[in-house]
C-alpha cells in the first residue's frame, strides 16, 4: 500500500493514450471513470463529455467522511480509540482508529493526502457519481450526499446481481471446494465461509490465532487464504491435519459468489470490502465483520450498527484494530452460527437481500436510476452543451 500514491501518479502517463483513443471513438456520450483516476476529468472537459466518477464504496462512508472532514472530528480526541459523535448523524460513533493513515493524523499531510484531496476535488467537479449500492439500503446517506444538485449520486447496484453466472463446462471437474460444499449440504451441515479480500496483510501470529479459533469453534469452515508463502503453508497444513474433513483451506482464486450462493453457507467472516458485503447481502448470508484497512472499518460499523446484518469479532483490547485471540473469534463465530444475535442478523440480511433483488429487478430503484441516468445523458448530448462537468 505504500506504493499507492506513486502508482496512482504513474497512471497519469496514460492520459495522452486515453485521449488518442477517445479521439478515434465517435458518439461518446459519457465517461465512467474510476474515481481515483482524477486526470480523466481534464480529458472529459477537453472533449466536452460528462465524466461520471465510480468508487467501489458505499454512501454511508462518503457521508460520514464528509462530516468528519468538515468538522475536523479526528483532530480532537486524545486516544485513537475514544468514541467521537459524528455531527449530522449523532447516533453514529467512530474512532480515529476507524481511519487509515494519513486521515487518522491530527493534522494530515503528505503525498497520500494530496492524492485524496485531488480525488475529492475532481469528483466534486464531475457530472455525477455512480454508486454500487441501492437507495433503500442507505437512503439517509444518499439523500445527504444529494442535498447539493451536483455531483449527483446515482445508485445503480448491487452490481453483483447484474453479473452473468460463470460459464460452467459440463464436462469439467468441479473445483474441490465446490465438491466439499456439496458434501456438507448433503450431510445437512452449515458452513462458515472465511475470506479477507485481495489486499489485507495478516501477520503469522494472527493467522495462527484464526486457525485455533476456527478449530475450537467446532464449525465447518471454508477459508480462502491469499498468502502463499512457506510460513502460511505450515500453519494451514497443521490446521487441516487437526480438523480433517470439518474444514477446508483454499489457496487459489475461488468464485466467491458461487460460495455465498451455496445452500450450505450460513455465515461469512469478512474483512468488509464493499463487494463482499454486497455479495453477502444479495445471497442472504450474515457477516462476522473483521475489518482490516481502507474504509473497511466504516463498512463494518455500517454492517453491524446501521443495517444490522452482521456481528463483529472481539478484539483483545476493545480497539477496532486490536489483535483477535482464538477465543474472541470462537465466541463470535458461535454467536453468529447458533446464538440469538445470530438469528437476528440472519433475519435482517434476508429482508435486506430481498430488497437488493427488488432494486435491481425491472422497475426497481436501481433499474429506474440507471434508465434516468441514460435518458439524462442523452438529453445532455442532444442539447449540444459544451462542457458539462
Ligand atoms: O478468491 C477470491 C477472492 C475475491 N473474489 C472477489 O473479489 C472481490 C473482492 O472485493 P472486496 O470484497 O471489495 O475486497 P477487496 O478487493 O479487498 O476490496 C478493496 O476494494 C473495495 C471496493 O472498493 C473496498 O471496499 C475495500 O476496502 C478494498 O480493500 C469480491 O467481488 C469477491 O467476490 C473472488 O471472487 N475470489
GROMACS .gro file of N, CA, C and O in nm, residues 265-321:
model
  228
  265UNK      N    1  -2.378  -2.259   0.299
  265UNK     CA    2  -2.304  -2.149   0.362
  265UNK      C    3  -2.398  -2.059   0.442
  265UNK      O    4  -2.490  -1.998   0.388
  266UNK      N    5  -2.371  -2.051   0.573
  266UNK     CA    6  -2.463  -1.982   0.664
  266UNK      C    7  -2.399  -1.866   0.739
  266UNK      O    8  -2.462  -1.804   0.825
  267UNK      N    9  -2.274  -1.838   0.710
  267UNK     CA   10  -2.208  -1.725   0.776
  267UNK      C   11  -2.080  -1.690   0.701
  267UNK      O   12  -2.022  -1.775   0.633
  268UNK      N   13  -2.039  -1.562   0.711
  268UNK     CA   14  -1.922  -1.515   0.636
  268UNK      C   15  -1.835  -1.430   0.729
  268UNK      O   16  -1.878  -1.323   0.772
  269UNK      N   17  -1.716  -1.478   0.760
  269UNK     CA   18  -1.619  -1.395   0.833
  269UNK      C   19  -1.549  -1.311   0.726
  269UNK      O   20  -1.474  -1.364   0.644
  270UNK      N   21  -1.576  -1.180   0.727
  270UNK     CA   22  -1.532  -1.097   0.615
  270UNK      C   23  -1.459  -0.972   0.662
  270UNK      O   24  -1.493  -0.914   0.765
  271UNK      N   25  -1.365  -0.928   0.578
  271UNK     CA   26  -1.292  -0.803   0.605
  271UNK      C   27  -1.380  -0.681   0.573
  271UNK      O   28  -1.339  -0.569   0.597
  272UNK      N   29  -1.499  -0.706   0.518
  272UNK     CA   30  -1.595  -0.598   0.487
  272UNK      C   31  -1.549  -0.509   0.371
  272UNK      O   32  -1.580  -0.390   0.371
  273UNK      N   33  -1.478  -0.565   0.276
  273UNK     CA   34  -1.462  -0.496   0.148
  273UNK      C   35  -1.604  -0.478   0.094
  273UNK      O   36  -1.689  -0.566   0.114
  274UNK      N   37  -1.632  -0.367   0.031
  274UNK     CA   38  -1.771  -0.338  -0.004
  274UNK      C   39  -1.832  -0.443  -0.096
  274UNK      O   40  -1.949  -0.476  -0.087
  275UNK      N   41  -1.750  -0.499  -0.189
  275UNK     CA   42  -1.805  -0.602  -0.278
  275UNK      C   43  -1.848  -0.725  -0.199
  275UNK      O   44  -1.954  -0.782  -0.223
  276UNK      N   45  -1.766  -0.764  -0.104
  276UNK     CA   46  -1.800  -0.881  -0.023
  276UNK      C   47  -1.927  -0.856   0.058
  276UNK      O   48  -2.012  -0.944   0.071
  277UNK      N   49  -1.939  -0.735   0.113
  277UNK     CA   50  -2.059  -0.703   0.192
  277UNK      C   51  -2.183  -0.715   0.103
  277UNK      O   52  -2.282  -0.780   0.140
  278UNK      N   53  -2.176  -0.655  -0.015
  278UNK     CA   54  -2.293  -0.659  -0.105
  278UNK      C   55  -2.326  -0.803  -0.147
  278UNK      O   56  -2.442  -0.842  -0.151
  279UNK      N   57  -2.220  -0.879  -0.178
  279UNK     CA   58  -2.244  -1.017  -0.221
  279UNK      C   59  -2.309  -1.098  -0.108
  279UNK      O   60  -2.401  -1.177  -0.130
  280UNK      N   61  -2.264  -1.073   0.015
  280UNK     CA   62  -2.320  -1.143   0.129
  280UNK      C   63  -2.468  -1.106   0.148
  280UNK      O   64  -2.552  -1.192   0.174
  281UNK      N   65  -2.497  -0.977   0.131
  281UNK     CA   66  -2.636  -0.931   0.143
  281UNK      C   67  -2.722  -0.997   0.034
  281UNK      O   68  -2.829  -1.050   0.061
  282UNK      N   69  -2.671  -0.993  -0.090
  282UNK     CA   70  -2.751  -1.046  -0.201
  282UNK      C   71  -2.780  -1.195  -0.185
  282UNK      O   72  -2.884  -1.242  -0.227
  283UNK      N   73  -2.686  -1.269  -0.125
  283UNK     CA   74  -2.709  -1.413  -0.107
  283UNK      C   75  -2.753  -1.445   0.036
  283UNK      O   76  -2.753  -1.561   0.078
  284UNK      N   77  -2.788  -1.338   0.109
  284UNK     CA   78  -2.854  -1.351   0.240
  284UNK      C   79  -2.771  -1.429   0.343
  284UNK      O   80  -2.824  -1.514   0.415
  285UNK      N   81  -2.643  -1.400   0.343
  285UNK     CA   82  -2.553  -1.466   0.439
  285UNK      C   83  -2.508  -1.362   0.542
  285UNK      O   84  -2.449  -1.261   0.505
  286UNK      N   85  -2.538  -1.381   0.672
  286UNK     CA   86  -2.495  -1.283   0.771
  286UNK      C   87  -2.343  -1.279   0.787
  286UNK      O   88  -2.274  -1.379   0.763
  287UNK      N   89  -2.295  -1.162   0.830
  287UNK     CA   90  -2.149  -1.137   0.830
  287UNK      C   91  -2.093  -1.135   0.971
  287UNK      O   92  -2.157  -1.082   1.063
  288UNK      N   93  -1.972  -1.189   0.987
  288UNK     CA   94  -1.895  -1.163   1.109
  288UNK      C   95  -1.784  -1.069   1.065
  288UNK      O   96  -1.691  -1.109   0.993
  289UNK      N   97  -1.798  -0.942   1.103
  289UNK     CA   98  -1.712  -0.837   1.048
  289UNK      C   99  -1.574  -0.837   1.114
  289UNK      O  100  -1.563  -0.836   1.237
  290UNK      N  101  -1.472  -0.835   1.029
  290UNK     CA  102  -1.335  -0.822   1.077
  290UNK      C  103  -1.259  -0.731   0.981
  290UNK      O  104  -1.184  -0.775   0.894
  291UNK      N  105  -1.283  -0.598   0.996
  291UNK     CA  106  -1.220  -0.503   0.904
  291UNK      C  107  -1.070  -0.496   0.925
  291UNK      O  108  -1.021  -0.518   1.036
  292UNK      N  109  -0.997  -0.466   0.816
  292UNK     CA  110  -0.852  -0.465   0.824
  292UNK      C  111  -0.794  -0.329   0.784
  292UNK      O  112  -0.697  -0.285   0.841
  293UNK      N  113  -0.845  -0.268   0.680
  293UNK     CA  114  -0.780  -0.147   0.625
  293UNK      C  115  -0.880  -0.068   0.540
  293UNK      O  116  -0.997  -0.103   0.533
  294UNK      N  117  -0.828   0.039   0.479
  294UNK     CA  118  -0.907   0.127   0.391
  294UNK      C  119  -1.037   0.168   0.462
  294UNK      O  120  -1.034   0.195   0.582
  295UNK      N  121  -1.149   0.168   0.389
  295UNK     CA  122  -1.275   0.213   0.452
  295UNK      C  123  -1.349   0.096   0.519
  295UNK      O  124  -1.464   0.107   0.558
  296UNK      N  125  -1.280  -0.019   0.532
  296UNK     CA  126  -1.347  -0.139   0.584
  296UNK      C  127  -1.398  -0.122   0.728
  296UNK      O  128  -1.498  -0.182   0.766
  297UNK      N  129  -1.328  -0.040   0.808
  297UNK     CA  130  -1.376  -0.020   0.946
  297UNK      C  131  -1.510   0.050   0.947
  297UNK      O  132  -1.598   0.019   1.029
  298UNK      N  133  -1.527   0.145   0.857
  298UNK     CA  134  -1.657   0.214   0.849
  298UNK      C  135  -1.763   0.121   0.791
  298UNK      O  136  -1.878   0.121   0.834
  299UNK      N  137  -1.723   0.039   0.693
  299UNK     CA  138  -1.818  -0.059   0.638
  299UNK      C  139  -1.866  -0.152   0.750
  299UNK      O  140  -1.984  -0.187   0.757
  300UNK      N  141  -1.772  -0.192   0.837
  300UNK     CA  142  -1.808  -0.282   0.947
  300UNK      C  143  -1.907  -0.214   1.040
  300UNK      O  144  -2.003  -0.275   1.088
  301UNK      N  145  -1.886  -0.084   1.067
  301UNK     CA  146  -1.982  -0.011   1.153
  301UNK      C  147  -2.119  -0.010   1.086
  301UNK      O  148  -2.222  -0.026   1.150
  302UNK      N  149  -2.118   0.012   0.955
  302UNK     CA  150  -2.245   0.015   0.884
  302UNK      C  151  -2.316  -0.121   0.894
  302UNK      O  152  -2.434  -0.130   0.927
  303UNK      N  153  -2.239  -0.228   0.866
  303UNK     CA  154  -2.293  -0.364   0.867
  303UNK      C  155  -2.352  -0.399   1.004
  303UNK      O  156  -2.462  -0.452   1.016
  304UNK      N  157  -2.277  -0.366   1.111
  304UNK     CA  158  -2.316  -0.410   1.245
  304UNK      C  159  -2.412  -0.311   1.312
  304UNK      O  160  -2.512  -0.351   1.371
  305UNK      N  161  -2.382  -0.182   1.300
  305UNK     CA  162  -2.458  -0.084   1.380
  305UNK      C  163  -2.571  -0.017   1.301
  305UNK      O  164  -2.668   0.028   1.360
  306UNK      N  165  -2.557  -0.006   1.170
  306UNK     CA  166  -2.656   0.069   1.094
  306UNK      C  167  -2.759  -0.024   1.028
  306UNK      O  168  -2.878  -0.012   1.053
  307UNK      N  169  -2.712  -0.116   0.945
  307UNK     CA  170  -2.809  -0.200   0.874
  307UNK      C  171  -2.828  -0.335   0.944
  307UNK      O  172  -2.916  -0.413   0.908
  308UNK      N  173  -2.741  -0.363   1.042
  308UNK     CA  174  -2.758  -0.477   1.133
  308UNK      C  175  -2.769  -0.614   1.063
  308UNK      O  176  -2.857  -0.692   1.093
  309UNK      N  177  -2.678  -0.635   0.968
  309UNK     CA  178  -2.677  -0.765   0.901
  309UNK      C  179  -2.556  -0.848   0.946
  309UNK      O  180  -2.522  -0.948   0.884
  310UNK      N  181  -2.490  -0.804   1.053
  310UNK     CA  182  -2.374  -0.879   1.097
  310UNK      C  183  -2.336  -0.849   1.241
  310UNK      O  184  -2.386  -0.754   1.303
  311UNK      N  185  -2.245  -0.932   1.292
  311UNK     CA  186  -2.184  -0.911   1.424
  311UNK      C  187  -2.038  -0.882   1.399
  311UNK      O  188  -1.992  -0.880   1.286
  312UNK      N  189  -1.963  -0.862   1.507
  312UNK     CA  190  -1.823  -0.825   1.490
  312UNK      C  191  -1.733  -0.914   1.575
  312UNK      O  192  -1.772  -0.951   1.686
  313UNK      N  193  -1.614  -0.946   1.526
  313UNK     CA  194  -1.522  -1.026   1.608
  313UNK      C  195  -1.479  -0.943   1.729
  313UNK      O  196  -1.484  -0.820   1.725
  314UNK      N  197  -1.437  -1.012   1.835
  314UNK     CA  198  -1.399  -0.941   1.957
  314UNK      C  199  -1.248  -0.928   1.961
  314UNK      O  200  -1.177  -1.029   1.956
  315UNK      N  201  -1.198  -0.804   1.970
  315UNK     CA  202  -1.053  -0.787   1.980
  315UNK      C  203  -1.013  -0.793   2.128
  315UNK      O  204  -1.096  -0.770   2.216
  316UNK      N  205  -0.883  -0.821   2.154
  316UNK     CA  206  -0.844  -0.847   2.294
  316UNK      C  207  -0.840  -0.719   2.377
  316UNK      O  208  -0.848  -0.724   2.500
  317UNK      N  209  -0.832  -0.601   2.313
  317UNK     CA  210  -0.824  -0.477   2.392
  317UNK      C  211  -0.939  -0.381   2.362
  317UNK      O  212  -0.937  -0.265   2.405
  318UNK      N  213  -1.038  -0.426   2.288
  318UNK     CA  214  -1.154  -0.341   2.260
  318UNK      C  215  -1.131  -0.243   2.146
  318UNK      O  216  -1.224  -0.180   2.098
  319UNK      N  217  -1.005  -0.229   2.100
  319UNK     CA  218  -0.977  -0.137   1.990
  319UNK      C  219  -1.020  -0.204   1.859
  319UNK      O  220  -1.004  -0.325   1.842
  320UNK      N  221  -1.070  -0.124   1.764
  320UNK     CA  222  -1.113  -0.185   1.637
  320UNK      C  223  -0.994  -0.244   1.560
  320UNK      O  224  -1.012  -0.322   1.469
  321UNK      N  225  -0.873  -0.203   1.598
  321UNK     CA  226  -0.754  -0.256   1.530
  321UNK      C  227  -0.683  -0.362   1.615
  321UNK      O  228  -0.574  -0.406   1.581
   0.00000   0.00000   0.00000
